[in-house]
PDB file of C-alpha atoms in Angstrom:
ATOM      1  CA  MET A 694     -26.709 -14.102 -54.325  1.00 37.00           C
ATOM      2  CA  ASP A 695     -24.047 -16.794 -54.593  1.00 38.00           C
ATOM      3  CA  SER A 696     -22.385 -17.052 -51.152  1.00 36.00           C
ATOM      4  CA  ARG A 697     -19.947 -19.826 -52.053  1.00 39.00           C
ATOM      5  CA  SER A 698     -16.335 -19.178 -51.162  1.00 39.00           C
ATOM      6  CA  GLU A 699     -13.973 -18.248 -53.917  1.00 45.00           C
ATOM      7  CA  PRO A 700     -10.904 -20.434 -54.449  1.00 44.00           C
ATOM      8  CA  GLY A 701      -8.268 -19.519 -51.897  1.00 47.00           C
ATOM      9  CA  ASP A 702     -10.742 -18.090 -49.363  1.00 49.00           C
ATOM     10  CA  ALA A 703     -10.026 -20.933 -46.947  1.00 48.00           C
ATOM     11  CA  GLY A 704      -6.347 -20.084 -47.079  1.00 50.00           C
ATOM     12  CA  VAL A 705      -7.064 -16.428 -46.417  1.00 52.00           C
ATOM     13  CA  ASP A 706      -9.258 -17.315 -43.421  1.00 50.00           C
ATOM     14  CA  GLN A 707      -6.578 -19.655 -42.105  1.00 50.00           C
ATOM     15  CA  ASP A 708      -3.913 -16.977 -42.452  1.00 69.00           C
ATOM     16  CA  LEU A 709      -6.135 -14.422 -40.699  1.00 73.00           C
ATOM     17  CA  SER A 710      -6.776 -16.853 -37.854  1.00 79.00           C
ATOM     18  CA  ALA A 711      -3.030 -17.421 -37.447  1.00 79.00           C
ATOM     19  CA  ILE A 712      -2.357 -13.664 -37.359  1.00 87.00           C
ATOM     20  CA  VAL A 713      -5.105 -12.968 -34.832  1.00 85.00           C
ATOM     21  CA  GLY A 714      -3.873 -15.928 -32.790  1.00 88.00           C
ATOM     22  CA  GLU A 715      -0.655 -14.044 -32.075  1.00 92.00           C
ATOM     23  CA  ARG A 716      -2.529 -11.390 -30.077  1.00 93.00           C
ATOM     24  CA  ARG A 717      -2.064 -12.957 -26.651  1.00 93.00           C
ATOM     25  CA  HIS A 718       1.652 -13.534 -27.209  1.00 94.00           C
ATOM     26  CA  LEU A 719       2.089  -9.908 -28.282  1.00 96.00           C
ATOM     27  CA  LEU A 720       0.118  -8.631 -25.293  1.00 96.00           C
ATOM     28  CA  ASN A 721       2.168 -10.748 -22.900  1.00 95.00           C
ATOM     29  CA  LEU A 722       5.398  -9.523 -24.450  1.00 96.00           C
ATOM     30  CA  ALA A 723       4.398  -5.844 -24.473  1.00 97.00           C
ATOM     31  CA  TYR A 724       3.147  -5.862 -20.871  1.00 96.00           C
ATOM     32  CA  ARG A 725       6.420  -7.300 -19.592  1.00 96.00           C
ATOM     33  CA  LEU A 726       8.400  -4.815 -21.644  1.00 96.00           C
ATOM     34  CA  LEU A 727       6.367  -1.769 -20.598  1.00 96.00           C
ATOM     35  CA  GLY A 728       4.826  -2.604 -17.208  1.00 94.00           C
ATOM     36  CA  SER A 729       1.638  -0.974 -18.465  1.00 94.00           C
ATOM     37  CA  PHE A 730      -1.371  -2.937 -19.659  1.00 93.00           C
ATOM     38  CA  SER A 731      -2.925   0.058 -21.404  1.00 92.00           C
ATOM     39  CA  GLU A 732       0.304   0.817 -23.271  1.00 94.00           C
ATOM     40  CA  ALA A 733       0.673  -2.880 -24.122  1.00 96.00           C
ATOM     41  CA  GLU A 734      -2.776  -2.824 -25.724  1.00 95.00           C
ATOM     42  CA  ASP A 735      -1.750   0.240 -27.756  1.00 96.00           C
ATOM     43  CA  VAL A 736       1.398  -1.540 -28.927  1.00 97.00           C
ATOM     44  CA  VAL A 737      -0.569  -4.581 -30.061  1.00 97.00           C
ATOM     45  CA  GLN A 738      -3.028  -2.356 -31.920  1.00 96.00           C
ATOM     46  CA  GLU A 739      -0.177  -0.492 -33.628  1.00 97.00           C
ATOM     47  CA  THR A 740       1.504  -3.777 -34.572  1.00 97.00           C
ATOM     48  CA  TYR A 741      -1.637  -5.101 -36.246  1.00 96.00           C
ATOM     49  CA  ALA A 742      -2.210  -1.749 -37.942  1.00 96.00           C
ATOM     50  CA  ARG A 743       1.207  -2.041 -39.578  1.00 97.00           C
ATOM     51  CA  TRP A 744       0.479  -5.588 -40.700  1.00 95.00           C
ATOM     52  CA  TYR A 745      -2.841  -4.693 -42.298  1.00 93.00           C
ATOM     53  CA  ALA A 746      -1.308  -1.605 -43.902  1.00 96.00           C
ATOM     54  CA  MET A 747       0.721  -3.951 -46.130  1.00 95.00           C
ATOM     55  CA  SER A 748      -0.630  -5.226 -49.392  1.00 93.00           C
ATOM     56  CA  ARG A 749      -1.565  -8.889 -49.771  1.00 92.00           C
ATOM     57  CA  PRO A 750       1.593  -9.659 -51.798  1.00 93.00           C
ATOM     58  CA  GLN A 751       3.715  -7.992 -49.109  1.00 94.00           C
ATOM     59  CA  GLN A 752       2.041 -10.079 -46.421  1.00 92.00           C
ATOM     60  CA  GLU A 753       2.527 -13.267 -48.433  1.00 91.00           C
ATOM     61  CA  ALA A 754       6.218 -12.454 -48.770  1.00 94.00           C
ATOM     62  CA  VAL A 755       6.635 -12.600 -44.983  1.00 93.00           C
ATOM     63  CA  GLU A 756       8.093 -16.023 -44.242  1.00 92.00           C
ATOM     64  CA  SER A 757       6.938 -16.092 -40.598  1.00 92.00           C
ATOM     65  CA  PRO A 758       4.096 -13.676 -39.771  1.00 93.00           C
ATOM     66  CA  GLY A 759       4.408 -14.470 -36.057  1.00 93.00           C
ATOM     67  CA  ALA A 760       8.091 -13.546 -36.043  1.00 94.00           C
ATOM     68  CA  TRP A 761       7.310 -10.399 -38.056  1.00 95.00           C
ATOM     69  CA  LEU A 762       4.651  -9.311 -35.554  1.00 96.00           C
ATOM     70  CA  THR A 763       6.995  -9.979 -32.628  1.00 96.00           C
ATOM     71  CA  THR A 764       9.762  -7.948 -34.255  1.00 96.00           C
ATOM     72  CA  VAL A 765       7.460  -5.004 -34.920  1.00 97.00           C
ATOM     73  CA  ALA A 766       5.957  -5.141 -31.415  1.00 97.00           C
ATOM     74  CA  GLY A 767       9.436  -5.276 -29.880  1.00 97.00           C
ATOM     75  CA  ARG A 768      10.575  -2.237 -31.867  1.00 97.00           C
ATOM     76  CA  VAL A 769       7.441  -0.282 -30.958  1.00 97.00           C
ATOM     77  CA  CYS A 770       8.016  -1.151 -27.290  1.00 97.00           C
ATOM     78  CA  LEU A 771      11.623  -0.015 -27.561  1.00 96.00           C
ATOM     79  CA  ASP A 772      10.438   3.352 -28.875  1.00 95.00           C
ATOM     80  CA  VAL A 773       7.845   3.629 -26.080  1.00 95.00           C
ATOM     81  CA  LEU A 774      10.458   2.806 -23.442  1.00 94.00           C
ATOM     82  CA  GLY A 775      12.733   5.486 -24.844  1.00 90.00           C
ATOM     83  CA  SER A 776      10.061   8.149 -24.427  1.00 89.00           C
ATOM     84  CA  ALA A 777       8.707   6.762 -21.138  1.00 83.00           C
ATOM     85  CA  ARG A 778      11.674   8.008 -19.112  1.00 78.00           C
ATOM     86  CA  ALA A 779      10.981  11.611 -20.027  1.00 77.00           C
ATOM     87  CA  ARG A 780       7.264  11.173 -19.309  1.00 82.00           C
ATOM     88  CA  ARG A 781       7.928   9.598 -15.930  1.00 80.00           C
ATOM     89  CA  GLU A 782      10.181  12.455 -14.926  1.00 80.00           C
ATOM     90  CA  ARG A 783       7.067  14.624 -15.183  1.00 86.00           C
ATOM     91  CA  TYR A 784       4.895  12.059 -13.392  1.00 87.00           C
ATOM     92  CA  VAL A 785       3.420  13.277 -10.094  1.00 90.00           C
ATOM     93  CA  GLY A 786       4.743  11.116  -7.265  1.00 90.00           C
ATOM     94  CA  GLU A 787       6.107   7.605  -7.618  1.00 93.00           C
ATOM     95  CA  TRP A 788       5.492   5.492 -10.735  1.00 94.00           C
ATOM     96  CA  VAL A 789       4.481   1.850 -10.157  1.00 96.00           C
ATOM     97  CA  PRO A 790       3.689  -0.692 -12.905  1.00 95.00           C
ATOM     98  CA  GLU A 791       0.012  -1.329 -13.606  1.00 95.00           C
ATOM     99  CA  PRO A 792      -1.263  -4.197 -11.437  1.00 96.00           C
ATOM    100  CA  LEU A 793      -3.179  -7.075 -12.989  1.00 94.00           C
ATOM    101  CA  PRO A 794      -5.870  -9.274 -11.405  1.00 93.00           C
ATOM    102  CA  GLY A 795      -5.772 -13.051 -11.294  1.00 86.00           C
ATOM    103  CA  ARG A 796      -7.434 -15.109 -14.005  1.00 75.00           C
ATOM    104  CA  ALA A 797     -10.643 -15.682 -12.054  1.00 70.00           C
ATOM    105  CA  GLU A 798     -10.844 -12.015 -11.088  1.00 70.00           C
ATOM    106  CA  TRP A 799     -10.195 -10.634 -14.562  1.00 65.00           C
ATOM    107  CA  ILE A 800     -12.635  -7.907 -15.478  1.00 53.00           C
ATOM    108  CA  ILE A 801     -14.858  -8.247 -18.499  1.00 47.00           C
ATOM    109  CA  ARG A 802     -14.651  -4.893 -20.257  1.00 41.00           C
ATOM    110  CA  SER A 803     -17.600  -5.719 -22.444  1.00 37.00           C
ATOM    111  CA  GLY A 804     -19.827  -5.794 -19.361  1.00 45.00           C
ATOM    112  CA  GLY A 805     -20.586  -9.486 -19.144  1.00 43.00           C
ATOM    113  CA  GLY A 806     -19.767 -13.006 -20.238  1.00 45.00           C
ATOM    114  CA  THR A 807     -16.334 -14.513 -19.891  1.00 45.00           C
ATOM    115  CA  ALA A 808     -13.015 -12.805 -20.428  1.00 52.00           C
ATOM    116  CA  ASP A 809     -11.376 -13.428 -23.793  1.00 55.00           C
ATOM    117  CA  PRO A 810      -8.171 -15.425 -23.137  1.00 55.00           C
ATOM    118  CA  ALA A 811      -6.465 -13.296 -25.804  1.00 56.00           C
ATOM    119  CA  ASP A 812      -6.999 -10.244 -23.598  1.00 64.00           C
ATOM    120  CA  ARG A 813      -5.403 -11.761 -20.514  1.00 71.00           C
ATOM    121  CA  VAL A 814      -1.759 -11.686 -19.513  1.00 81.00           C
ATOM    122  CA  THR A 815      -0.290 -14.973 -18.353  1.00 82.00           C
ATOM    123  CA  LEU A 816       0.580 -14.545 -14.681  1.00 78.00           C
ATOM    124  CA  ASP A 817       3.917 -16.026 -13.683  1.00 81.00           C
ATOM    125  CA  GLU A 818       7.133 -14.929 -11.974  1.00 85.00           C
ATOM    126  CA  SER A 819       7.979 -12.616 -14.874  1.00 87.00           C
ATOM    127  CA  VAL A 820       4.979 -10.376 -14.129  1.00 89.00           C
ATOM    128  CA  SER A 821       5.301 -10.208 -10.346  1.00 92.00           C
ATOM    129  CA  MET A 822       5.443  -6.620  -9.148  1.00 95.00           C
ATOM    130  CA  ALA A 823       8.927  -7.177  -7.708  1.00 93.00           C
ATOM    131  CA  PHE A 824      10.155  -8.440 -11.096  1.00 93.00           C
ATOM    132  CA  LEU A 825       8.583  -5.576 -13.051  1.00 95.00           C
ATOM    133  CA  VAL A 826      10.058  -2.994 -10.676  1.00 94.00           C
ATOM    134  CA  VAL A 827      13.552  -4.377 -11.318  1.00 93.00           C
ATOM    135  CA  LEU A 828      12.902  -4.253 -15.064  1.00 94.00           C
ATOM    136  CA  GLU A 829      12.079  -0.555 -14.628  1.00 92.00           C
ATOM    137  CA  GLN A 830      15.663   0.039 -13.465  1.00 91.00           C
ATOM    138  CA  MET A 831      17.132  -1.272 -16.714  1.00 93.00           C
ATOM    139  CA  THR A 832      17.917   0.615 -19.881  1.00 94.00           C
ATOM    140  CA  PRO A 833      15.365   0.075 -22.670  1.00 95.00           C
ATOM    141  CA  ALA A 834      17.828  -2.086 -24.629  1.00 95.00           C
ATOM    142  CA  GLU A 835      18.644  -4.206 -21.557  1.00 96.00           C
ATOM    143  CA  ARG A 836      14.989  -4.737 -20.821  1.00 96.00           C
ATOM    144  CA  VAL A 837      14.080  -5.731 -24.366  1.00 96.00           C
ATOM    145  CA  ALA A 838      17.081  -8.062 -24.744  1.00 97.00           C
ATOM    146  CA  PHE A 839      16.484  -9.761 -21.395  1.00 96.00           C
ATOM    147  CA  VAL A 840      12.717 -10.214 -21.753  1.00 96.00           C
ATOM    148  CA  LEU A 841      12.898 -11.467 -25.325  1.00 96.00           C
ATOM    149  CA  HIS A 842      15.738 -13.905 -24.642  1.00 96.00           C
ATOM    150  CA  ASP A 843      15.302 -15.036 -21.036  1.00 95.00           C
ATOM    151  CA  VAL A 844      11.510 -14.878 -20.741  1.00 94.00           C
ATOM    152  CA  PHE A 845      10.345 -15.608 -24.302  1.00 95.00           C
ATOM    153  CA  CYS A 846      13.351 -17.700 -25.434  1.00 94.00           C
ATOM    154  CA  HIS A 847      14.158 -15.775 -28.606  1.00 96.00           C
ATOM    155  CA  SER A 848      17.656 -16.226 -29.981  1.00 96.00           C
ATOM    156  CA  PHE A 849      20.118 -13.355 -29.725  1.00 97.00           C
ATOM    157  CA  ALA A 850      20.078 -13.160 -33.521  1.00 96.00           C
ATOM    158  CA  GLU A 851      16.334 -12.468 -33.345  1.00 95.00           C
ATOM    159  CA  VAL A 852      16.828 -10.003 -30.482  1.00 97.00           C
ATOM    160  CA  ALA A 853      19.481  -8.187 -32.532  1.00 97.00           C
ATOM    161  CA  GLU A 854      16.923  -7.626 -35.314  1.00 94.00           C
ATOM    162  CA  ILE A 855      14.714  -5.781 -32.841  1.00 95.00           C
ATOM    163  CA  VAL A 856      17.266  -3.896 -30.768  1.00 95.00           C
ATOM    164  CA  GLY A 857      19.418  -2.899 -33.731  1.00 94.00           C
ATOM    165  CA  ARG A 858      22.666  -4.205 -32.243  1.00 96.00           C
ATOM    166  CA  THR A 859      24.852  -7.242 -32.853  1.00 97.00           C
ATOM    167  CA  PRO A 860      23.936 -10.594 -31.287  1.00 97.00           C
ATOM    168  CA  ALA A 861      27.057 -10.340 -29.128  1.00 97.00           C
ATOM    169  CA  ALA A 862      25.999  -6.921 -27.856  1.00 97.00           C
ATOM    170  CA  CYS A 863      22.515  -8.267 -27.099  1.00 97.00           C
ATOM    171  CA  ARG A 864      24.064 -11.144 -25.175  1.00 97.00           C
ATOM    172  CA  GLN A 865      25.916  -8.596 -23.029  1.00 97.00           C
ATOM    173  CA  LEU A 866      22.729  -6.598 -22.494  1.00 96.00           C
ATOM    174  CA  ALA A 867      20.852  -9.672 -21.299  1.00 96.00           C
ATOM    175  CA  SER A 868      23.755 -10.655 -19.058  1.00 96.00           C
ATOM    176  CA  SER A 869      23.774  -7.213 -17.433  1.00 95.00           C
ATOM    177  CA  ALA A 870      20.013  -7.405 -16.902  1.00 94.00           C
ATOM    178  CA  ARG A 871      20.357 -10.890 -15.414  1.00 94.00           C
ATOM    179  CA  ARG A 872      22.832  -9.573 -12.836  1.00 93.00           C
ATOM    180  CA  ARG A 873      20.328  -6.901 -11.803  1.00 90.00           C
ATOM    181  CA  ILE A 874      17.644  -9.559 -11.347  1.00 89.00           C
ATOM    182  CA  ARG A 875      19.913 -11.783  -9.255  1.00 87.00           C
ATOM    183  CA  ALA A 876      21.042  -8.890  -7.064  1.00 83.00           C
ATOM    184  CA  SER A 877      17.458  -7.963  -6.241  1.00 80.00           C
ATOM    185  CA  ARG A 878      16.153 -11.446  -5.535  1.00 75.00           C
ATOM    186  CA  ALA A 879      15.681 -12.874  -2.082  1.00 66.00           C
ATOM    187  CA  GLN A 880      14.639 -16.427  -1.252  1.00 68.00           C
ATOM    188  CA  THR A 881      11.067 -16.874  -2.437  1.00 73.00           C
ATOM    189  CA  GLU A 882       8.469 -17.720   0.182  1.00 81.00           C
ATOM    190  CA  PRO A 883       5.958 -20.500  -0.597  1.00 87.00           C
ATOM    191  CA  ALA A 884       2.671 -19.133  -1.925  1.00 89.00           C
ATOM    192  CA  ALA A 885       0.750 -20.372   1.140  1.00 93.00           C
ATOM    193  CA  ARG A 886       3.154 -18.551   3.450  1.00 94.00           C
ATOM    194  CA  GLN A 887       2.816 -15.369   1.390  1.00 95.00           C
ATOM    195  CA  ALA A 888      -0.969 -15.608   1.570  1.00 96.00           C
ATOM    196  CA  ARG A 889      -0.875 -16.031   5.368  1.00 97.00           C
ATOM    197  CA  LEU A 890       1.339 -12.989   5.803  1.00 97.00           C
ATOM    198  CA  VAL A 891      -0.907 -10.877   3.588  1.00 98.00           C
ATOM    199  CA  ARG A 892      -3.948 -12.077   5.543  1.00 98.00           C
ATOM    200  CA  ASP A 893      -2.204 -11.273   8.844  1.00 98.00           C
ATOM    201  CA  PHE A 894      -1.365  -7.799   7.497  1.00 98.00           C
ATOM    202  CA  LYS A 895      -5.013  -7.274   6.550  1.00 98.00           C
ATOM    203  CA  GLN A 896      -6.221  -8.334   9.993  1.00 97.00           C
ATOM    204  CA  ALA A 897      -3.670  -6.167  11.807  1.00 97.00           C
ATOM    205  CA  TRP A 898      -4.655  -3.215   9.612  1.00 96.00           C
ATOM    206  CA  GLU A 899      -8.337  -3.754  10.358  1.00 96.00           C
ATOM    207  CA  ALA A 900      -7.542  -3.898  14.087  1.00 96.00           C
ATOM    208  CA  LYS A 901      -5.360  -0.756  13.755  1.00 96.00           C
ATOM    209  CA  ASP A 902      -2.685  -2.730  15.631  1.00 97.00           C
ATOM    210  CA  ILE A 903       0.613  -0.945  15.001  1.00 97.00           C
ATOM    211  CA  ASP A 904       2.672  -3.463  16.993  1.00 98.00           C
ATOM    212  CA  ALA A 905       1.214  -6.397  15.049  1.00 98.00           C
ATOM    213  CA  LEU A 906       1.945  -4.628  11.763  1.00 98.00           C
ATOM    214  CA  ILE A 907       5.529  -3.942  12.773  1.00 98.00           C
ATOM    215  CA  ARG A 908       6.062  -7.633  13.559  1.00 97.00           C
ATOM    216  CA  LEU A 909       4.968  -8.532  10.027  1.00 98.00           C
ATOM    217  CA  LEU A 910       7.209  -5.970   8.343  1.00 98.00           C
ATOM    218  CA  ASP A 911      10.918  -6.178   7.622  1.00 97.00           C
ATOM    219  CA  PRO A 912      12.721  -3.424   9.588  1.00 97.00           C
ATOM    220  CA  ALA A 913      13.862  -1.925   6.271  1.00 97.00           C
ATOM    221  CA  VAL A 914      10.477  -2.276   4.543  1.00 98.00           C
ATOM    222  CA  THR A 915       9.477   0.301   1.947  1.00 97.00           C
ATOM    223  CA  MET A 916       6.009   1.344   0.843  1.00 98.00           C
ATOM    224  CA  THR A 917       5.526   3.031  -2.519  1.00 97.00           C
ATOM    225  CA  ALA A 918       2.178   4.547  -3.470  1.00 96.00           C
ATOM    226  CA  ASP A 919       1.163   5.628  -6.971  1.00 96.00           C
ATOM    227  CA  GLY A 920      -1.655   8.142  -7.301  1.00 95.00           C
ATOM    228  CA  GLY A 921      -0.429   9.790 -10.486  1.00 93.00           C
ATOM    229  CA  GLY A 922      -1.474  13.186  -9.148  1.00 92.00           C
ATOM    230  CA  LEU A 923      -5.111  12.148  -9.644  1.00 92.00           C
ATOM    231  CA  VAL A 924      -5.869  11.009  -6.095  1.00 92.00           C
ATOM    232  CA  SER A 925      -4.297  11.786  -2.740  1.00 88.00           C
ATOM    233  CA  THR A 926      -1.482   9.542  -1.571  1.00 91.00           C
ATOM    234  CA  ALA A 927       2.062   9.689  -0.221  1.00 89.00           C
ATOM    235  CA  LEU A 928       4.290  11.308  -2.858  1.00 87.00           C
ATOM    236  CA  GLY A 929       7.528   9.738  -1.636  1.00 92.00           C
ATOM    237  CA  VAL A 930       8.631   6.276  -0.570  1.00 96.00           C
ATOM    238  CA  ILE A 931       7.882   5.492   3.083  1.00 97.00           C
ATOM    239  CA  GLU A 932      10.735   3.616   4.752  1.00 98.00           C
ATOM    240  CA  GLY A 933      10.980   1.573   7.937  1.00 98.00           C
ATOM    241  CA  SER A 934       8.563  -0.763   9.687  1.00 98.00           C
ATOM    242  CA  ALA A 935       7.356   1.749  12.283  1.00 98.00           C
ATOM    243  CA  GLN A 936       6.746   4.458   9.684  1.00 98.00           C
ATOM    244  CA  VAL A 937       4.891   2.113   7.318  1.00 98.00           C
ATOM    245  CA  ALA A 938       2.788   0.677  10.155  1.00 98.00           C
ATOM    246  CA  ARG A 939       1.795   4.132  11.398  1.00 97.00           C
ATOM    247  CA  TYR A 940       0.929   5.289   7.880  1.00 96.00           C
ATOM    248  CA  ALA A 941      -1.231   2.203   7.335  1.00 95.00           C
ATOM    249  CA  VAL A 942      -3.106   2.829  10.575  1.00 96.00           C
ATOM    250  CA  ARG A 943      -3.639   6.491   9.682  1.00 94.00           C
ATOM    251  CA  ILE A 944      -5.276   5.372   6.440  1.00 93.00           C
ATOM    252  CA  ALA A 945      -7.568   3.053   8.411  1.00 91.00           C
ATOM    253  CA  GLU A 946      -8.532   5.983  10.638  1.00 92.00           C
ATOM    254  CA  TRP A 947      -9.020   8.436   7.763  1.00 89.00           C
ATOM    255  CA  ALA A 948     -11.182   6.033   5.740  1.00 88.00           C
ATOM    256  CA  PRO A 949     -13.198   3.916   8.194  1.00 86.00           C
ATOM    257  CA  ALA A 950     -15.475   2.647   5.391  1.00 88.00           C
ATOM    258  CA  LEU A 951     -12.525   1.210   3.454  1.00 92.00           C
ATOM    259  CA  GLU A 952     -12.757  -2.567   3.020  1.00 94.00           C
ATOM    260  CA  LEU A 953      -9.726  -4.766   2.307  1.00 95.00           C
ATOM    261  CA  LEU A 954     -10.154  -7.908   0.192  1.00 95.00           C
ATOM    262  CA  GLU A 955      -7.602 -10.652  -0.457  1.00 96.00           C
ATOM    263  CA  ARG A 956      -6.938 -10.968  -4.164  1.00 95.00           C
ATOM    264  CA  THR A 957      -4.276 -12.217  -6.548  1.00 94.00           C
ATOM    265  CA  VAL A 958      -2.165  -9.312  -7.824  1.00 96.00           C
ATOM    266  CA  ASN A 959       0.244 -10.055 -10.677  1.00 94.00           C
ATOM    267  CA  GLY A 960       0.217 -13.718  -9.775  1.00 92.00           C
ATOM    268  CA  THR A 961       0.954 -13.350  -6.057  1.00 94.00           C
ATOM    269  CA  PRO A 962      -1.201 -12.762  -2.947  1.00 95.00           C
ATOM    270  CA  GLY A 963      -2.223  -9.124  -2.589  1.00 97.00           C
ATOM    271  CA  LEU A 964      -4.983  -6.863  -1.355  1.00 97.00           C
ATOM    272  CA  VAL A 965      -7.517  -4.556  -2.925  1.00 96.00           C
ATOM    273  CA  ALA A 966      -9.271  -1.753  -1.065  1.00 96.00           C
ATOM    274  CA  GLN A 967     -12.898  -0.961  -1.820  1.00 95.00           C
ATOM    275  CA  GLN A 968     -14.740   2.252  -1.007  1.00 92.00           C
ATOM    276  CA  ASP A 969     -18.519   1.980  -1.360  1.00 90.00           C
ATOM    277  CA  GLY A 970     -18.056  -1.143  -3.471  1.00 89.00           C
ATOM    278  CA  VAL A 971     -15.560   0.485  -5.855  1.00 92.00           C
ATOM    279  CA  ILE A 972     -11.920  -0.647  -5.971  1.00 94.00           C
ATOM    280  CA  VAL A 973      -9.755   2.374  -5.182  1.00 95.00           C
ATOM    281  CA  THR A 974      -6.395   0.761  -4.356  1.00 96.00           C
ATOM    282  CA  VAL A 975      -4.542  -2.393  -5.370  1.00 97.00           C
ATOM    283  CA  ALA A 976      -1.608  -3.449  -3.187  1.00 98.00           C
ATOM    284  CA  ALA A 977       1.168  -5.867  -4.127  1.00 97.00           C
ATOM    285  CA  PHE A 978       3.720  -7.308  -1.701  1.00 97.00           C
ATOM    286  CA  ASP A 979       7.287  -8.567  -1.835  1.00 95.00           C
ATOM    287  CA  ILE A 980       7.811 -11.137   0.922  1.00 94.00           C
ATOM    288  CA  ALA A 981      11.075 -12.769   1.968  1.00 91.00           C
ATOM    289  CA  GLY A 982      12.517 -14.186   5.169  1.00 89.00           C
ATOM    290  CA  GLY A 983       9.069 -14.407   6.720  1.00 92.00           C
ATOM    291  CA  ARG A 984       8.552 -10.638   6.541  1.00 95.00           C
ATOM    292  CA  ILE A 985       7.051  -8.133   4.138  1.00 97.00           C
ATOM    293  CA  ARG A 986       9.930  -6.299   2.438  1.00 96.00           C
ATOM    294  CA  ARG A 987       8.102  -4.044   0.007  1.00 97.00           C
ATOM    295  CA  ILE A 988       4.569  -2.818  -0.547  1.00 98.00           C
ATOM    296  CA  TRP A 989       3.316  -1.173  -3.720  1.00 98.00           C
ATOM    297  CA  ALA A 990      -0.063   0.543  -3.491  1.00 97.00           C
ATOM    298  CA  VAL A 991      -1.534   1.659  -6.818  1.00 97.00           C
ATOM    299  CA  ARG A 992      -4.287   4.289  -6.510  1.00 96.00           C
ATOM    300  CA  ASN A 993      -4.045   5.967  -9.891  1.00 96.00           C
ATOM    301  CA  PRO A 994      -7.508   5.213 -11.365  1.00 95.00           C
ATOM    302  CA  ASP A 995      -6.063   5.080 -14.882  1.00 93.00           C
ATOM    303  CA  LYS A 996      -4.025   2.047 -13.794  1.00 94.00           C
ATOM    304  CA  LEU A 997      -6.981   0.229 -12.252  1.00 94.00           C
ATOM    305  CA  ARG A 998      -9.049  -0.259 -15.430  1.00 90.00           C
ATOM    306  CA  PRO A 999      -8.664  -4.075 -15.479  1.00 88.00           C
ATOM    307  CA  TRP A1000     -10.068  -4.073 -11.932  1.00 91.00           C
ATOM    308  CA  THR A1001     -12.858  -1.530 -12.275  1.00 84.00           C
ATOM    309  CA  ALA A1002     -14.291  -1.547 -15.823  1.00 67.00           C
ATOM    310  CA  GLY A1003     -17.288  -3.772 -16.357  1.00 54.00           C
ATOM    311  CA  GLU A1004     -18.351  -6.778 -14.345  1.00 40.00           C
ATOM    312  CA  ALA A1005     -15.884  -8.736 -12.196  1.00 43.00           C
ATOM    313  CA  ALA A1006     -15.730 -12.481 -12.438  1.00 40.00           C
ATOM    314  CA  ARG A1007     -16.353 -14.426  -9.248  1.00 37.00           C
ATOM    315  CA  PRO A1008     -13.047 -15.191  -7.437  1.00 36.00           C
ATOM    316  CA  GLU A1009     -11.904 -18.794  -7.444  1.00 38.00           C
TER     317      GLU A1009
END
């Protein structure tokens, strides 16, 4: 059999490589827009399905395949965000974005080897839990306009193609979103200081020291747990340093075999709780003014797949 390439095969391979090379960008975009890694993966799959559903001449007519894929992914995300509000109204308890592990802790779903960089989300300020929670408060159009323009540096003309509004309207949407971000931000603590506070919290929790926990917590601290109705957890937000400290100690008493480990969660210092070697909770923290202001504890097993499926890489 003659296995020589036909004329033009090299161009086809090059085009395919360029299309596949957009995967990580699309995954990064979709995760920031949706706050859900599993939904982001679905969006990327749907985007590629639409590309490959086109004929070769249709594909060749696309001037910029990368821009086309981004536009389609953005529109799919906009549709998902529109339906997500109704779904979250039926969600049992509080809804928290899906937490992601640090690069060195990323789970290999295939069961071994090294994680494919295309399957990892770049961890920076725009994926911190505090940032994603603020994005959740925006309208779908605000969120898409802000993330595309301010995070991924797309022009408002490009954003308008996705959102279906004028560039001027998209500029207003991004401006409104920006005000929400500014209003929620406190002075950022250095990473080393954040890590020390998280470590102190872990040690105080292990010692069941309520007073030590209270000293680490902002008086107006809130703790939000997400079990999705699949595991037991607090259904409402816990408010106040004394209340959060007592709840944390009760957990330590109820589950004496629980082990806390320091890990990177969405790019910032966090904790994971293991029961019999299995990760059952991932906790993210918002720290400002030398105190812990907010804690998000994700227990919904469906949201812990990047932490629990396959073999974990050794932490850095």
